[in-house]
Amino acid sequence: MILLVAIGLGLVWHGGQIVWVAPRPSQFDPDRPELGAGSPAAFNRFWLDQYAWTGVGLVVVGIACAVAGLVS
């Protein structure tokens, strides 16, 4: 299943680029300050977290696809 491996590697590549530029999700930072609901800083943190989790998700799914393609 060379196609599955190629798709998996593409997902890893794109997810890796996002992980490279996005900060890590704030859930992993134990010293993160609490932000007021509806504040511009909370809005910014929300979208940066979404972007970071998208990159992490693409890498994980890409690795799974590539491994599945190599095993089959």
PDB file of N, CA and C in Angstrom:
ATOM      1  N   MET A   1       0.827  -1.188   0.000  1.00  0.00           N
ATOM      2  CA  MET A   1       0.000   0.000   0.000  1.00  0.00           C
ATOM      3  C   MET A   1       0.871   1.251   0.000  1.00  0.00           C
ATOM      4  N   ILE A   2       1.559   1.452  -1.095  1.00  0.00           N
ATOM      5  CA  ILE A   2       2.458   2.596  -1.202  1.00  0.00           C
ATOM      6  C   ILE A   2       1.684   3.913  -1.123  1.00  0.00           C
ATOM      7  N   LEU A   3       0.436   3.910  -1.562  1.00  0.00           N
ATOM      8  CA  LEU A   3      -0.375   5.130  -1.496  1.00  0.00           C
ATOM      9  C   LEU A   3      -0.633   5.541  -0.047  1.00  0.00           C
ATOM     10  N   LEU A   4      -0.915   4.575   0.797  1.00  0.00           N
ATOM     11  CA  LEU A   4      -1.152   4.875   2.213  1.00  0.00           C
ATOM     12  C   LEU A   4       0.111   5.416   2.884  1.00  0.00           C
ATOM     13  N   VAL A   5       1.254   4.871   2.510  1.00  0.00           N
ATOM     14  CA  VAL A   5       2.526   5.371   3.051  1.00  0.00           C
ATOM     15  C   VAL A   5       2.768   6.804   2.580  1.00  0.00           C
ATOM     16  N   ALA A   6       2.500   7.072   1.307  1.00  0.00           N
ATOM     17  CA  ALA A   6       2.702   8.420   0.767  1.00  0.00           C
ATOM     18  C   ALA A   6       1.771   9.432   1.438  1.00  0.00           C
ATOM     19  N   ILE A   7       0.529   9.047   1.638  1.00  0.00           N
ATOM     20  CA  ILE A   7      -0.412   9.940   2.318  1.00  0.00           C
ATOM     21  C   ILE A   7       0.041  10.182   3.751  1.00  0.00           C
ATOM     22  N   GLY A   8       0.455   9.121   4.426  1.00  0.00           N
ATOM     23  CA  GLY A   8       0.925   9.256   5.799  1.00  0.00           C
ATOM     24  C   GLY A   8       2.125  10.168   5.911  1.00  0.00           C
ATOM     25  N   LEU A   9       3.072  10.016   4.999  1.00  0.00           N
ATOM     26  CA  LEU A   9       4.254  10.879   5.035  1.00  0.00           C
ATOM     27  C   LEU A   9       3.898  12.331   4.722  1.00  0.00           C
ATOM     28  N   GLY A  10       2.924  12.534   3.849  1.00  0.00           N
ATOM     29  CA  GLY A  10       2.465  13.892   3.571  1.00  0.00           C
ATOM     30  C   GLY A  10       1.807  14.531   4.781  1.00  0.00           C
ATOM     31  N   LEU A  11       1.018  13.745   5.503  1.00  0.00           N
ATOM     32  CA  LEU A  11       0.398  14.262   6.723  1.00  0.00           C
ATOM     33  C   LEU A  11       1.454  14.593   7.778  1.00  0.00           C
ATOM     34  N   VAL A  12       2.449  13.729   7.901  1.00  0.00           N
ATOM     35  CA  VAL A  12       3.528  13.998   8.854  1.00  0.00           C
ATOM     36  C   VAL A  12       4.278  15.261   8.455  1.00  0.00           C
ATOM     37  N   TRP A  13       4.523  15.450   7.163  1.00  0.00           N
ATOM     38  CA  TRP A  13       5.246  16.633   6.695  1.00  0.00           C
ATOM     39  C   TRP A  13       4.472  17.913   7.021  1.00  0.00           C
ATOM     40  N   HIS A  14       3.205  17.944   6.669  1.00  0.00           N
ATOM     41  CA  HIS A  14       2.413  19.157   6.911  1.00  0.00           C
ATOM     42  C   HIS A  14       2.174  19.383   8.404  1.00  0.00           C
ATOM     43  N   GLY A  15       1.899  18.334   9.133  1.00  0.00           N
ATOM     44  CA  GLY A  15       1.730  18.471  10.576  1.00  0.00           C
ATOM     45  C   GLY A  15       3.016  18.909  11.254  1.00  0.00           C
ATOM     46  N   GLY A  16       4.136  18.396  10.770  1.00  0.00           N
ATOM     47  CA  GLY A  16       5.430  18.801  11.324  1.00  0.00           C
ATOM     48  C   GLY A  16       5.729  20.271  11.095  1.00  0.00           C
ATOM     49  N   GLN A  17       5.329  20.786   9.947  1.00  0.00           N
ATOM     50  CA  GLN A  17       5.513  22.217   9.697  1.00  0.00           C
ATOM     51  C   GLN A  17       4.678  23.050  10.659  1.00  0.00           C
ATOM     52  N   ILE A  18       3.465  22.618  10.929  1.00  0.00           N
ATOM     53  CA  ILE A  18       2.626  23.350  11.879  1.00  0.00           C
ATOM     54  C   ILE A  18       3.225  23.275  13.271  1.00  0.00           C
ATOM     55  N   VAL A  19       3.662  22.085  13.678  1.00  0.00           N
ATOM     56  CA  VAL A  19       4.260  21.932  15.002  1.00  0.00           C
ATOM     57  C   VAL A  19       5.522  22.787  15.120  1.00  0.00           C
ATOM     58  N   TRP A  20       6.262  22.928  14.027  1.00  0.00           N
ATOM     59  CA  TRP A  20       7.482  23.716  14.037  1.00  0.00           C
ATOM     60  C   TRP A  20       7.205  25.191  14.338  1.00  0.00           C
ATOM     61  N   VAL A  21       6.148  25.752  13.746  1.00  0.00           N
ATOM     62  CA  VAL A  21       5.898  27.195  13.903  1.00  0.00           C
ATOM     63  C   VAL A  21       4.924  27.529  15.025  1.00  0.00           C
ATOM     64  N   ALA A  22       4.050  26.595  15.367  1.00  0.00           N
ATOM     65  CA  ALA A  22       3.060  26.882  16.404  1.00  0.00           C
ATOM     66  C   ALA A  22       3.662  26.603  17.777  1.00  0.00           C
ATOM     67  N   PRO A  23       3.302  27.397  18.746  1.00  0.00           N
ATOM     68  CA  PRO A  23       3.742  27.064  20.102  1.00  0.00           C
ATOM     69  C   PRO A  23       3.041  25.786  20.549  1.00  0.00           C
ATOM     70  N   ARG A  24       3.579  25.163  21.577  1.00  0.00           N
ATOM     71  CA  ARG A  24       2.916  23.955  22.067  1.00  0.00           C
ATOM     72  C   ARG A  24       1.565  24.342  22.665  1.00  0.00           C
ATOM     73  N   PRO A  25       0.618  23.417  22.653  1.00  0.00           N
ATOM     74  CA  PRO A  25      -0.691  23.730  23.227  1.00  0.00           C
ATOM     75  C   PRO A  25      -0.560  24.164  24.691  1.00  0.00           C
ATOM     76  N   SER A  26      -1.345  25.139  25.073  1.00  0.00           N
ATOM     77  CA  SER A  26      -1.221  25.694  26.424  1.00  0.00           C
ATOM     78  C   SER A  26      -1.617  24.691  27.501  1.00  0.00           C
ATOM     79  N   GLN A  27      -2.299  23.609  27.141  1.00  0.00           N
ATOM     80  CA  GLN A  27      -2.653  22.596  28.127  1.00  0.00           C
ATOM     81  C   GLN A  27      -1.412  21.917  28.696  1.00  0.00           C
ATOM     82  N   PHE A  28      -0.292  21.967  27.989  1.00  0.00           N
ATOM     83  CA  PHE A  28       0.953  21.355  28.452  1.00  0.00           C
ATOM     84  C   PHE A  28       1.801  22.298  29.293  1.00  0.00           C
ATOM     85  N   ASP A  29       1.357  23.535  29.475  1.00  0.00           N
ATOM     86  CA  ASP A  29       2.115  24.518  30.236  1.00  0.00           C
ATOM     87  C   ASP A  29       1.487  24.675  31.625  1.00  0.00           C
ATOM     88  N   PRO A  30       2.113  24.130  32.659  1.00  0.00           N
ATOM     89  CA  PRO A  30       1.499  24.197  33.987  1.00  0.00           C
ATOM     90  C   PRO A  30       1.482  25.603  34.576  1.00  0.00           C
ATOM     91  N   ASP A  31       2.318  26.502  34.080  1.00  0.00           N
ATOM     92  CA  ASP A  31       2.403  27.858  34.629  1.00  0.00           C
ATOM     93  C   ASP A  31       1.649  28.883  33.782  1.00  0.00           C
ATOM     94  N   ARG A  32       0.720  28.427  32.959  1.00  0.00           N
ATOM     95  CA  ARG A  32       0.016  29.377  32.094  1.00  0.00           C
ATOM     96  C   ARG A  32      -0.892  30.266  32.943  1.00  0.00           C
ATOM     97  N   PRO A  33      -0.921  31.540  32.642  1.00  0.00           N
ATOM     98  CA  PRO A  33      -1.785  32.439  33.419  1.00  0.00           C
ATOM     99  C   PRO A  33      -3.247  32.257  33.019  1.00  0.00           C
ATOM    100  N   GLU A  34      -4.121  32.466  33.962  1.00  0.00           N
ATOM    101  CA  GLU A  34      -5.558  32.425  33.675  1.00  0.00           C
ATOM    102  C   GLU A  34      -5.940  33.717  32.960  1.00  0.00           C
ATOM    103  N   LEU A  35      -6.751  33.583  31.931  1.00  0.00           N
ATOM    104  CA  LEU A  35      -7.174  34.745  31.162  1.00  0.00           C
ATOM    105  C   LEU A  35      -8.674  34.941  31.339  1.00  0.00           C
ATOM    106  N   GLY A  36      -9.084  36.185  31.307  1.00  0.00           N
ATOM    107  CA  GLY A  36     -10.500  36.483  31.449  1.00  0.00           C
ATOM    108  C   GLY A  36     -11.287  36.018  30.239  1.00  0.00           C
ATOM    109  N   ALA A  37     -12.457  35.460  30.485  1.00  0.00           N
ATOM    110  CA  ALA A  37     -13.299  34.983  29.392  1.00  0.00           C
ATOM    111  C   ALA A  37     -13.684  36.149  28.483  1.00  0.00           C
ATOM    112  N   GLY A  38     -13.535  35.946  27.194  1.00  0.00           N
ATOM    113  CA  GLY A  38     -13.896  36.966  26.221  1.00  0.00           C
ATOM    114  C   GLY A  38     -12.826  38.009  25.966  1.00  0.00           C
ATOM    115  N   SER A  39     -11.691  37.883  26.623  1.00  0.00           N
ATOM    116  CA  SER A  39     -10.631  38.870  26.411  1.00  0.00           C
ATOM    117  C   SER A  39      -9.887  38.561  25.111  1.00  0.00           C
ATOM    118  N   PRO A  40      -9.252  39.576  24.516  1.00  0.00           N
ATOM    119  CA  PRO A  40      -8.473  39.321  23.303  1.00  0.00           C
ATOM    120  C   PRO A  40      -7.359  38.295  23.512  1.00  0.00           C
ATOM    121  N   ALA A  41      -6.738  38.281  24.697  1.00  0.00           N
ATOM    122  CA  ALA A  41      -5.679  37.303  24.962  1.00  0.00           C
ATOM    123  C   ALA A  41      -6.243  35.880  25.010  1.00  0.00           C
ATOM    124  N   ALA A  42      -7.433  35.704  25.572  1.00  0.00           N
ATOM    125  CA  ALA A  42      -8.058  34.377  25.609  1.00  0.00           C
ATOM    126  C   ALA A  42      -8.434  33.923  24.203  1.00  0.00           C
ATOM    127  N   PHE A  43      -8.922  34.833  23.387  1.00  0.00           N
ATOM    128  CA  PHE A  43      -9.254  34.525  21.997  1.00  0.00           C
ATOM    129  C   PHE A  43      -8.004  34.089  21.246  1.00  0.00           C
ATOM    130  N   ASN A  44      -6.898  34.807  21.441  1.00  0.00           N
ATOM    131  CA  ASN A  44      -5.638  34.468  20.778  1.00  0.00           C
ATOM    132  C   ASN A  44      -5.141  33.098  21.234  1.00  0.00           C
ATOM    133  N   ARG A  45      -5.198  32.838  22.531  1.00  0.00           N
ATOM    134  CA  ARG A  45      -4.742  31.536  23.035  1.00  0.00           C
ATOM    135  C   ARG A  45      -5.593  30.407  22.447  1.00  0.00           C
ATOM    136  N   PHE A  46      -6.897  30.618  22.378  1.00  0.00           N
ATOM    137  CA  PHE A  46      -7.781  29.594  21.830  1.00  0.00           C
ATOM    138  C   PHE A  46      -7.377  29.218  20.413  1.00  0.00           C
ATOM    139  N   TRP A  47      -7.167  30.199  19.548  1.00  0.00           N
ATOM    140  CA  TRP A  47      -6.842  29.896  18.158  1.00  0.00           C
ATOM    141  C   TRP A  47      -5.438  29.327  18.002  1.00  0.00           C
ATOM    142  N   LEU A  48      -4.489  29.776  18.796  1.00  0.00           N
ATOM    143  CA  LEU A  48      -3.160  29.168  18.735  1.00  0.00           C
ATOM    144  C   LEU A  48      -3.198  27.725  19.217  1.00  0.00           C
ATOM    145  N   ASP A  49      -4.006  27.445  20.234  1.00  0.00           N
ATOM    146  CA  ASP A  49      -4.161  26.061  20.690  1.00  0.00           C
ATOM    147  C   ASP A  49      -4.798  25.195  19.601  1.00  0.00           C
ATOM    148  N   GLN A  50      -5.804  25.716  18.925  1.00  0.00           N
ATOM    149  CA  GLN A  50      -6.427  24.951  17.848  1.00  0.00           C
ATOM    150  C   GLN A  50      -5.417  24.631  16.751  1.00  0.00           C
ATOM    151  N   TYR A  51      -4.611  25.605  16.402  1.00  0.00           N
ATOM    152  CA  TYR A  51      -3.590  25.423  15.367  1.00  0.00           C
ATOM    153  C   TYR A  51      -2.561  24.386  15.804  1.00  0.00           C
ATOM    154  N   ALA A  52      -2.100  24.475  17.044  1.00  0.00           N
ATOM    155  CA  ALA A  52      -1.113  23.517  17.549  1.00  0.00           C
ATOM    156  C   ALA A  52      -1.689  22.108  17.590  1.00  0.00           C
ATOM    157  N   TRP A  53      -2.923  21.948  18.056  1.00  0.00           N
ATOM    158  CA  TRP A  53      -3.526  20.616  18.109  1.00  0.00           C
ATOM    159  C   TRP A  53      -3.765  20.049  16.717  1.00  0.00           C
ATOM    160  N   THR A  54      -4.042  20.907  15.737  1.00  0.00           N
ATOM    161  CA  THR A  54      -4.175  20.433  14.358  1.00  0.00           C
ATOM    162  C   THR A  54      -2.864  19.829  13.879  1.00  0.00           C
ATOM    163  N   GLY A  55      -1.750  20.490  14.173  1.00  0.00           N
ATOM    164  CA  GLY A  55      -0.453  19.953  13.789  1.00  0.00           C
ATOM    165  C   GLY A  55      -0.148  18.637  14.475  1.00  0.00           C
ATOM    166  N   VAL A  56      -0.418  18.558  15.763  1.00  0.00           N
ATOM    167  CA  VAL A  56      -0.185  17.314  16.512  1.00  0.00           C
ATOM    168  C   VAL A  56      -1.055  16.195  15.947  1.00  0.00           C
ATOM    169  N   GLY A  57      -2.297  16.502  15.659  1.00  0.00           N
ATOM    170  CA  GLY A  57      -3.205  15.493  15.106  1.00  0.00           C
ATOM    171  C   GLY A  57      -2.762  14.990  13.744  1.00  0.00           C
ATOM    172  N   LEU A  58      -2.301  15.900  12.892  1.00  0.00           N
ATOM    173  CA  LEU A  58      -1.826  15.485  11.571  1.00  0.00           C
ATOM    174  C   LEU A  58      -0.610  14.572  11.680  1.00  0.00           C
ATOM    175  N   VAL A  59       0.291  14.877  12.588  1.00  0.00           N
ATOM    176  CA  VAL A  59       1.480  14.036  12.765  1.00  0.00           C
ATOM    177  C   VAL A  59       1.077  12.651  13.257  1.00  0.00           C
ATOM    178  N   VAL A  60       0.197  12.586  14.232  1.00  0.00           N
ATOM    179  CA  VAL A  60      -0.210  11.286  14.788  1.00  0.00           C
ATOM    180  C   VAL A  60      -0.934  10.444  13.742  1.00  0.00           C
ATOM    181  N   VAL A  61      -1.883  11.040  13.033  1.00  0.00           N
ATOM    182  CA  VAL A  61      -2.615  10.302  11.999  1.00  0.00           C
ATOM    183  C   VAL A  61      -1.676   9.910  10.857  1.00  0.00           C
ATOM    184  N   GLY A  62      -0.744  10.781  10.509  1.00  0.00           N
ATOM    185  CA  GLY A  62       0.212  10.465   9.451  1.00  0.00           C
ATOM    186  C   GLY A  62       1.099   9.293   9.810  1.00  0.00           C
ATOM    187  N   ILE A  63       1.570   9.260  11.041  1.00  0.00           N
ATOM    188  CA  ILE A  63       2.389   8.126  11.477  1.00  0.00           C
ATOM    189  C   ILE A  63       1.572   6.843  11.435  1.00  0.00           C
ATOM    190  N   ALA A  64       0.325   6.910  11.888  1.00  0.00           N
ATOM    191  CA  ALA A  64      -0.537   5.715  11.861  1.00  0.00           C
ATOM    192  C   ALA A  64      -0.770   5.241  10.431  1.00  0.00           C
ATOM    193  N   CYS A  65      -1.004   6.160   9.505  1.00  0.00           N
ATOM    194  CA  CYS A  65      -1.220   5.781   8.104  1.00  0.00           C
ATOM    195  C   CYS A  65       0.046   5.164   7.508  1.00  0.00           C
ATOM    196  N   ALA A  66       1.177   5.767   7.772  1.00  0.00           N
ATOM    197  CA  ALA A  66       2.425   5.246   7.214  1.00  0.00           C
ATOM    198  C   ALA A  66       2.731   3.853   7.767  1.00  0.00           C
ATOM    199  N   VAL A  67       2.538   3.669   9.063  1.00  0.00           N
ATOM    200  CA  VAL A  67       2.772   2.343   9.659  1.00  0.00           C
ATOM    201  C   VAL A  67       1.790   1.317   9.089  1.00  0.00           C
ATOM    202  N   ALA A  68       0.526   1.697   8.963  1.00  0.00           N
ATOM    203  CA  ALA A  68      -0.476   0.785   8.403  1.00  0.00           C
ATOM    204  C   ALA A  68      -0.129   0.411   6.951  1.00  0.00           C
ATOM    205  N   GLY A  69       0.383   1.363   6.204  1.00  0.00           N
ATOM    206  CA  GLY A  69       0.782   1.072   4.827  1.00  0.00           C
ATOM    207  C   GLY A  69       1.994   0.172   4.748  1.00  0.00           C
ATOM    208  N   LEU A  70       2.913   0.321   5.697  1.00  0.00           N
ATOM    209  CA  LEU A  70       4.106  -0.530   5.704  1.00  0.00           C
ATOM    210  C   LEU A  70       3.792  -1.942   6.176  1.00  0.00           C
ATOM    211  N   VAL A  71       2.850  -2.068   7.110  1.00  0.00           N
ATOM    212  CA  VAL A  71       2.514  -3.383   7.659  1.00  0.00           C
ATOM    213  C   VAL A  71       1.699  -4.210   6.675  1.00  0.00           C
ATOM    214  N   SER A  72       0.830  -3.553   5.933  1.00  0.00           N
ATOM    215  CA  SER A  72      -0.058  -4.303   5.013  1.00  0.00           C
ATOM    216  C   SER A  72       0.627  -4.698   3.728  1.00  0.00           C
TER     217      SER A  72
END
